[in-house]
Short mmCIF file of C-alpha atoms in Angstrom, two decimals:
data_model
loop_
_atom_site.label_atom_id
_atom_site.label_comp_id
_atom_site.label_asym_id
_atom_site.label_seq_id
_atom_site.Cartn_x
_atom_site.Cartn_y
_atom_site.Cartn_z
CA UNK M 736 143.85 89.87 74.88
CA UNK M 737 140.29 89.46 73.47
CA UNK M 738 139.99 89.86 70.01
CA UNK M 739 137.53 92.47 68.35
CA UNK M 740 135.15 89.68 67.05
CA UNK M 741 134.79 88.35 70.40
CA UNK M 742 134.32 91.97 71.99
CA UNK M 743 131.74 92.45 69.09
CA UNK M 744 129.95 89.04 70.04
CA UNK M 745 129.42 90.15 73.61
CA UNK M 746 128.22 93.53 72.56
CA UNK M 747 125.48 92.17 70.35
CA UNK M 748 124.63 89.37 72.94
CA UNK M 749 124.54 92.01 75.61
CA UNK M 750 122.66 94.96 73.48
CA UNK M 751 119.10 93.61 73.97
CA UNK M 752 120.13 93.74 78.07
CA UNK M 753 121.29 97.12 77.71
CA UNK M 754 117.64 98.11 75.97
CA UNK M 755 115.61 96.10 78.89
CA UNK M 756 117.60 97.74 81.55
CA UNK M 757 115.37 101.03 81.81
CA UNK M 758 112.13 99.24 81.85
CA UNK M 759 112.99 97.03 84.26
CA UNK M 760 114.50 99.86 86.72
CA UNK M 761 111.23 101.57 86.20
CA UNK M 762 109.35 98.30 86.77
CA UNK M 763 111.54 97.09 90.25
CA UNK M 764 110.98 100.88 91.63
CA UNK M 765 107.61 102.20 91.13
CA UNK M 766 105.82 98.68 90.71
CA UNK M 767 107.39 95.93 92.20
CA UNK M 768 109.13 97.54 95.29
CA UNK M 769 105.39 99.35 96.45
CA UNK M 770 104.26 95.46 96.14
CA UNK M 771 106.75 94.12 98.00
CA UNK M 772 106.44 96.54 100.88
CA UNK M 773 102.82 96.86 100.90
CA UNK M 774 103.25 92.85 101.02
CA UNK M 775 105.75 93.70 104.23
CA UNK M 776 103.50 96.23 105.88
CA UNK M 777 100.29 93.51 105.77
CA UNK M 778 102.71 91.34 108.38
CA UNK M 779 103.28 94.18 110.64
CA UNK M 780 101.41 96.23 113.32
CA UNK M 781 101.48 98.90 115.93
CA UNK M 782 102.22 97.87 119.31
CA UNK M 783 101.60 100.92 122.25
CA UNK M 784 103.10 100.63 125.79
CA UNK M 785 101.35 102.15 128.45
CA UNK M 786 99.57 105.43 127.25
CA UNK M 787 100.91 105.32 124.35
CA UNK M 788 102.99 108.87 125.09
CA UNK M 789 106.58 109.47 125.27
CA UNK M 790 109.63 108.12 123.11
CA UNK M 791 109.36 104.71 122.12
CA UNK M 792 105.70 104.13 123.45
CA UNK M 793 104.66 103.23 119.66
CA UNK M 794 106.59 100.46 118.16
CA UNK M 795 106.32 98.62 115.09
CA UNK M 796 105.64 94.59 115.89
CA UNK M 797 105.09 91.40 113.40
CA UNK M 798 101.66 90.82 113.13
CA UNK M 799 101.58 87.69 111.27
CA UNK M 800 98.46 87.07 109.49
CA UNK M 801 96.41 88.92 112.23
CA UNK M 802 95.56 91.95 109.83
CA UNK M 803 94.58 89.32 107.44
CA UNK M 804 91.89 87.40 109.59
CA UNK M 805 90.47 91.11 110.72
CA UNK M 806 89.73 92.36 106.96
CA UNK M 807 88.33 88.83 105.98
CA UNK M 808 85.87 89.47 109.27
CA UNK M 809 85.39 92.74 108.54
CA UNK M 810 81.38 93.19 107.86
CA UNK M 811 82.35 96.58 105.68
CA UNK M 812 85.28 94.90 103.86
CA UNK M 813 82.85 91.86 103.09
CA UNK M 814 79.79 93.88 102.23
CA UNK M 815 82.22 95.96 99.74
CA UNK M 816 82.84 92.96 97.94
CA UNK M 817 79.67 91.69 97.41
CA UNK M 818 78.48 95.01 96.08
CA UNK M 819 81.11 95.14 93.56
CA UNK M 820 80.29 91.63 92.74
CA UNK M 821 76.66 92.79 92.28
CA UNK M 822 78.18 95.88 90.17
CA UNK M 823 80.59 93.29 88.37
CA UNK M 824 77.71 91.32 87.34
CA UNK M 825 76.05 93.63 85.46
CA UNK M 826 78.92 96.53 84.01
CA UNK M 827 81.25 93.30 82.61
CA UNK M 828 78.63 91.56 79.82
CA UNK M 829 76.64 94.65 79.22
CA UNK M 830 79.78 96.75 78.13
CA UNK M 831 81.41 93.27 76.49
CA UNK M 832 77.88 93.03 74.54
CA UNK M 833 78.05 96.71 73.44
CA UNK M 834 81.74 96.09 72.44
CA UNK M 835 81.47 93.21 70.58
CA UNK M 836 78.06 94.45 69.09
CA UNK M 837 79.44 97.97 67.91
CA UNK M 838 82.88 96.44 66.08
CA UNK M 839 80.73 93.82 64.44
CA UNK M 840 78.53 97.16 63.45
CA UNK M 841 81.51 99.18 62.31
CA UNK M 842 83.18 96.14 60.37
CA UNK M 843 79.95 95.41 58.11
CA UNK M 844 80.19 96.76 54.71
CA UNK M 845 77.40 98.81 54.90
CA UNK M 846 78.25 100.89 57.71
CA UNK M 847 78.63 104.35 56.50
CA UNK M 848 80.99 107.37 58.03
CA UNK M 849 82.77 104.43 59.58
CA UNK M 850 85.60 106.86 61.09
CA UNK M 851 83.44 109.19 62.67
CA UNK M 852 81.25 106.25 63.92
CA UNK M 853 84.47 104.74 65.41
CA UNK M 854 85.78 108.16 67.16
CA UNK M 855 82.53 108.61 68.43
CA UNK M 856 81.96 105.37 70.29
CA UNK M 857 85.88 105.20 71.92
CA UNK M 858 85.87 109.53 72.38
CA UNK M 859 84.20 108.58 76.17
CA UNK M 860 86.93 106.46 77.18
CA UNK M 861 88.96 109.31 76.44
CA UNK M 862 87.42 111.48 79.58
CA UNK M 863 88.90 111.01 82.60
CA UNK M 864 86.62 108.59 84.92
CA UNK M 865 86.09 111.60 87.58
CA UNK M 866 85.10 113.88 84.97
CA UNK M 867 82.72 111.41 83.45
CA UNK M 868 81.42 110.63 87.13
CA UNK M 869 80.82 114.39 87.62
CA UNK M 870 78.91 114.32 84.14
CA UNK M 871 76.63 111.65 85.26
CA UNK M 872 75.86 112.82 88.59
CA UNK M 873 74.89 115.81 86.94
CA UNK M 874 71.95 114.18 85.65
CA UNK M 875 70.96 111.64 88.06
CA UNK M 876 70.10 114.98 90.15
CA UNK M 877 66.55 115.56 89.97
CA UNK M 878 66.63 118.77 90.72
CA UNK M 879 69.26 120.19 88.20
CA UNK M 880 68.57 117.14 85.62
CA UNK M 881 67.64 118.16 81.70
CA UNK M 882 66.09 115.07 81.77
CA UNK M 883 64.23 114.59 85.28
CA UNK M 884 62.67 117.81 83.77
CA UNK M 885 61.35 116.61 80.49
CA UNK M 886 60.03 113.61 82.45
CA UNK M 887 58.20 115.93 84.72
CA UNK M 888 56.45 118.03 81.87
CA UNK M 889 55.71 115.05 80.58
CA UNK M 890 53.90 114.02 83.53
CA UNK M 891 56.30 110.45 83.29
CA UNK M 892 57.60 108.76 86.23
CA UNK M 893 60.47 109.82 87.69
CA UNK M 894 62.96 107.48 89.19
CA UNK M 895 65.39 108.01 91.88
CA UNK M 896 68.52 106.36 90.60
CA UNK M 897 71.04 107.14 93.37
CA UNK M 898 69.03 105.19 95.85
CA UNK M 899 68.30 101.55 96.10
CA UNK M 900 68.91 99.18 93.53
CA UNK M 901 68.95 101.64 90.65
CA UNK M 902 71.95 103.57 92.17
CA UNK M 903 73.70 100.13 90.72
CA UNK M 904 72.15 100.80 87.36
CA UNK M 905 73.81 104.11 87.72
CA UNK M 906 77.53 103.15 88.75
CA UNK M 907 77.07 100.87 86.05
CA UNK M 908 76.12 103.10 83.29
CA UNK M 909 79.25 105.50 83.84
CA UNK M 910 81.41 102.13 83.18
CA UNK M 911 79.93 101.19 80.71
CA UNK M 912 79.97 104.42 79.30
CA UNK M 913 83.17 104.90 79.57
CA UNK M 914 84.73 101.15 78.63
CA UNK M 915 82.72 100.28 75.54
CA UNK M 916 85.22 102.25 73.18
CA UNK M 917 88.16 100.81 74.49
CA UNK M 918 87.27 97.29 74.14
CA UNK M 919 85.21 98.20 70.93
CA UNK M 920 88.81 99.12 69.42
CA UNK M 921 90.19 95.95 70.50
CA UNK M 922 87.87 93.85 69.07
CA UNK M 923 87.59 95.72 66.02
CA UNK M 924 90.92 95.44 65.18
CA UNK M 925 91.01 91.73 65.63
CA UNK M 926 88.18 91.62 63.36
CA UNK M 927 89.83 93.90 60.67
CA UNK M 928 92.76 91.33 60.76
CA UNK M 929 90.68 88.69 59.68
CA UNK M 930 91.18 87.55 55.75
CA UNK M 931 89.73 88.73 53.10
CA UNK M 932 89.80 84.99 52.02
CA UNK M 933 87.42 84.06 54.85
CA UNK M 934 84.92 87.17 53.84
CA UNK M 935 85.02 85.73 49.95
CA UNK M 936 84.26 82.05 50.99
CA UNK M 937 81.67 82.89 53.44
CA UNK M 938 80.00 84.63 50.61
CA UNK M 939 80.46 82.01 48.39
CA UNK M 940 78.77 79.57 50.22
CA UNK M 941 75.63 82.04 50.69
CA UNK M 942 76.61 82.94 54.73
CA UNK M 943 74.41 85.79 55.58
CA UNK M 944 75.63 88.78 57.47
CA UNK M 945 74.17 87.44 61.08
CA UNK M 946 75.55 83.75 59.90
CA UNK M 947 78.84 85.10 59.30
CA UNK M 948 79.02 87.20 62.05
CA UNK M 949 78.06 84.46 64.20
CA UNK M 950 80.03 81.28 63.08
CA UNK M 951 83.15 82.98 61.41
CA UNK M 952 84.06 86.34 63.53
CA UNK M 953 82.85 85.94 66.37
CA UNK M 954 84.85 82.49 67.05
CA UNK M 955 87.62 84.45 65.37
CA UNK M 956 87.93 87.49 67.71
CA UNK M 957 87.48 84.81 70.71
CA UNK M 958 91.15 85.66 71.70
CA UNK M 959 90.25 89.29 72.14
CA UNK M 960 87.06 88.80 73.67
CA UNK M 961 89.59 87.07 76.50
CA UNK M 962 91.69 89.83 76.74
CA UNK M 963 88.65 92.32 77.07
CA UNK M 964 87.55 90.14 79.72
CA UNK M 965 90.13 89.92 81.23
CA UNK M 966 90.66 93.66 81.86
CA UNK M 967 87.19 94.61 82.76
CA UNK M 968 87.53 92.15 86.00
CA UNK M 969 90.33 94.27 86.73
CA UNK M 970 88.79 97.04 86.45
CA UNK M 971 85.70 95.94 87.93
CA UNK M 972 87.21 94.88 91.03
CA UNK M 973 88.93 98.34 91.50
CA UNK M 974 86.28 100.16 91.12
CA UNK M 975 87.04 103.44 93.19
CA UNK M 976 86.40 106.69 91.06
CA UNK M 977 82.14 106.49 90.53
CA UNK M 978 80.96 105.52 93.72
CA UNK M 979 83.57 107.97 95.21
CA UNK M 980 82.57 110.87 93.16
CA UNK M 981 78.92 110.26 93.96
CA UNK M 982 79.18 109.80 97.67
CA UNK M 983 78.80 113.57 98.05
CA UNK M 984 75.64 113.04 95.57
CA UNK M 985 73.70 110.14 98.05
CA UNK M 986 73.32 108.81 101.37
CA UNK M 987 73.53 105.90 99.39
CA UNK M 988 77.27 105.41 99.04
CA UNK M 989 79.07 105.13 102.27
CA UNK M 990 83.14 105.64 102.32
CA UNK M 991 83.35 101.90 102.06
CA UNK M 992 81.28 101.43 99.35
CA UNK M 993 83.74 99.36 97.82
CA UNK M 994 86.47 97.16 99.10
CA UNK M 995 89.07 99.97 97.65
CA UNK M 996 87.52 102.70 99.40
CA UNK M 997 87.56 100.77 102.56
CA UNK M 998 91.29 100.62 102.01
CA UNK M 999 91.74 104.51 101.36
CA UNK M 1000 89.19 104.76 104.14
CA UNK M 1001 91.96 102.79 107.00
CA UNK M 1002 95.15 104.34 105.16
CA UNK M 1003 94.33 107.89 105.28
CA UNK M 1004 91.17 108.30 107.41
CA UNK M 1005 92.08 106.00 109.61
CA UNK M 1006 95.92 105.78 109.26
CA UNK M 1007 95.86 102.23 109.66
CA UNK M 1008 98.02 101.69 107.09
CA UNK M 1009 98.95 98.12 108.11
CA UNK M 1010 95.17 96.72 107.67
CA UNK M 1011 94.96 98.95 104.66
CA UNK M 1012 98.05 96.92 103.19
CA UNK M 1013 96.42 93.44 103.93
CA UNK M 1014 93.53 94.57 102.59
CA UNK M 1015 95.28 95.83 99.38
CA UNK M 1016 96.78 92.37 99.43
CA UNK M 1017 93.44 90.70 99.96
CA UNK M 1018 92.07 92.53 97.01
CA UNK M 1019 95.14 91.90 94.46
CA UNK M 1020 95.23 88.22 95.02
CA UNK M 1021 91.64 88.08 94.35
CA UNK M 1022 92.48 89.94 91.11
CA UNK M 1023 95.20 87.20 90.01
CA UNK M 1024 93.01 84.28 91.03
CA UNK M 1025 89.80 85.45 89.32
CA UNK M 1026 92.14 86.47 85.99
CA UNK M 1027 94.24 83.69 85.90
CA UNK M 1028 91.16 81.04 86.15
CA UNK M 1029 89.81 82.83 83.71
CA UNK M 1030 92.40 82.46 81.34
CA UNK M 1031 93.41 79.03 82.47
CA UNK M 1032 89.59 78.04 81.35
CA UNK M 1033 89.89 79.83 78.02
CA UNK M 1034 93.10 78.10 77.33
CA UNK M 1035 91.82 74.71 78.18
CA UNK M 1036 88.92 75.22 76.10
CA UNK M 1037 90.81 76.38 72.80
CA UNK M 1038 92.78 73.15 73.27
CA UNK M 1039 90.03 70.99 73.80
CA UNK M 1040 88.74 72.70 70.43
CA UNK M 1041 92.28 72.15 68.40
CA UNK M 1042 92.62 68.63 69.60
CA UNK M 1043 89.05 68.15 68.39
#
């Protein structure tokens, strides 16, 4: 028979197990099974006999990487892409800059009503991304605009910004709108974590505010400036809920605005759900490439700055 201490050694070794077990059911079923058969599905096609009528006429075949050659030759699938790389380009360092700048703001000792200040800045993030779309398109609408109205008694110019290039000004602002107070958090608590040490000598040595902003947190928070980063091309490359929500607004946006609306477009439009899931596949390696070389070149640069 066992003895109790060695039942009691396998139920401690086992207890962490027993705590994981949830998580990773959760994980395996509404995570990494979808993957794996969205993975499946982007290998498989439909193959119709004849009319196509009857039992049996509609058949699911392997594919092989054929739905994978059609979405990389797809003119709307590769447009998409390079107008969320155009989108990228601008919503990713403006809202990073606003982040950064803002925490730096908050975590100088002269900033007054500090909690309000705070609240204020991350209380957009808090509004669902439809809602804030909604909010937005609201007043890009000249004609029910507060402020295409002042313009206009003001006898001001009044741009069109849900046509042309300024329609990417305005995706853009309702990210960065809505992203600024969630990575202002971040890097404000990285900053807060800094010692009080580090604040004393930089004073010591006569650092100004902008010189020890610049050379002491800054370089400090790099880590979380990463991570930031590192989310917003996520994000950026899902990008789904503005330019859907303003479609109705513009002639502008087109259902495949963006290479995630051209894959709601062929699942459910369509119901090719097949060149939908290569697409889907398309997109998420693009995700993990773009991320991981990020963070591949951020790692190999902190070395490079430990070793020298």
């Amino acid at each position: 028979m066992t003895s109790p201490t060695v039942r009691r050694s396998y139920g401690v070794k086992g207890a962490p197990y027993a705590f994981l077990l949830p998580a990773t059911v959760l994980f395996a079923l509404f995570f990494a099974l979808p993957i794996g058969y969205a993975v499946w599905l982007s290998f498989r096609k439909v193959h119709v006999s004849g009319l196509g009528l009857g039992a049996g006429a509609r058949s699911e075949v392997w594919a092989g990487l054929e739905n994978y050659k059609d979405a990389l030759t797809d003119n709307e699938f590769y447009d998409g892409a390079l107008r969320v790389l155009g989108y990228g380009c601008i919503v990713v360092p403006v809202m990073l800059g606003l982040a950064l700048l803002f925490a730096l703001m908050l975590d100088s000792e002269r900033v007054r009503l500090a909690p309000f200040t705070r609240l204020a800045i991350f209380l957009p993030y808090a509004i669902p991304g439809v809602v804030a779309a909604l909010l937005w398109g609201f007043l890009y609408l000249p004609d029910v605009s507060p402020f295409y109205y002042v313009l206009e008694k003001l006898h001001l110019p009044q741009p069109n910004l849900l046509d042309g290039g300024p329609l990417y000004l305005a995706l853009s602002n309702i990210a960065v709108w809505g992203g600024t107070g969630f990575n202002m958090i971040v890097i404000y608590t990285s900053l807060r974590s800094i010692p009080a040490e580090v604040h004393e000598a930089a004073k010591l040595d006569g650092a100004s505010p902008l010189q020890t902003a610049l050379k002491i947190k800054i370089p400090m928070v790099a880590p979380s400036l990463v991570l930031t980063f590192f989310f917003s091309i996520i994000a950026t490359l899902q990008v789904f809920n503005e330019p859907t929500t303003l479609k109705p607004l513009t002639n502008s946006v087109n259902t495949t605005w963006s290479p995630l609306m051209k894959v709601y477009v062929d699942a459910f439009a369509k119901g090719d759900i097949y060149s939908a899931a290569a697409e889907a596949t398309l997109i998420a390696l693009a995700t993990l490439v773009l991320s991981f070389g990020f963070l591949r070149a951020a790692n190999r640069r902190n070395k490079q700055e430990a070793a020298g």
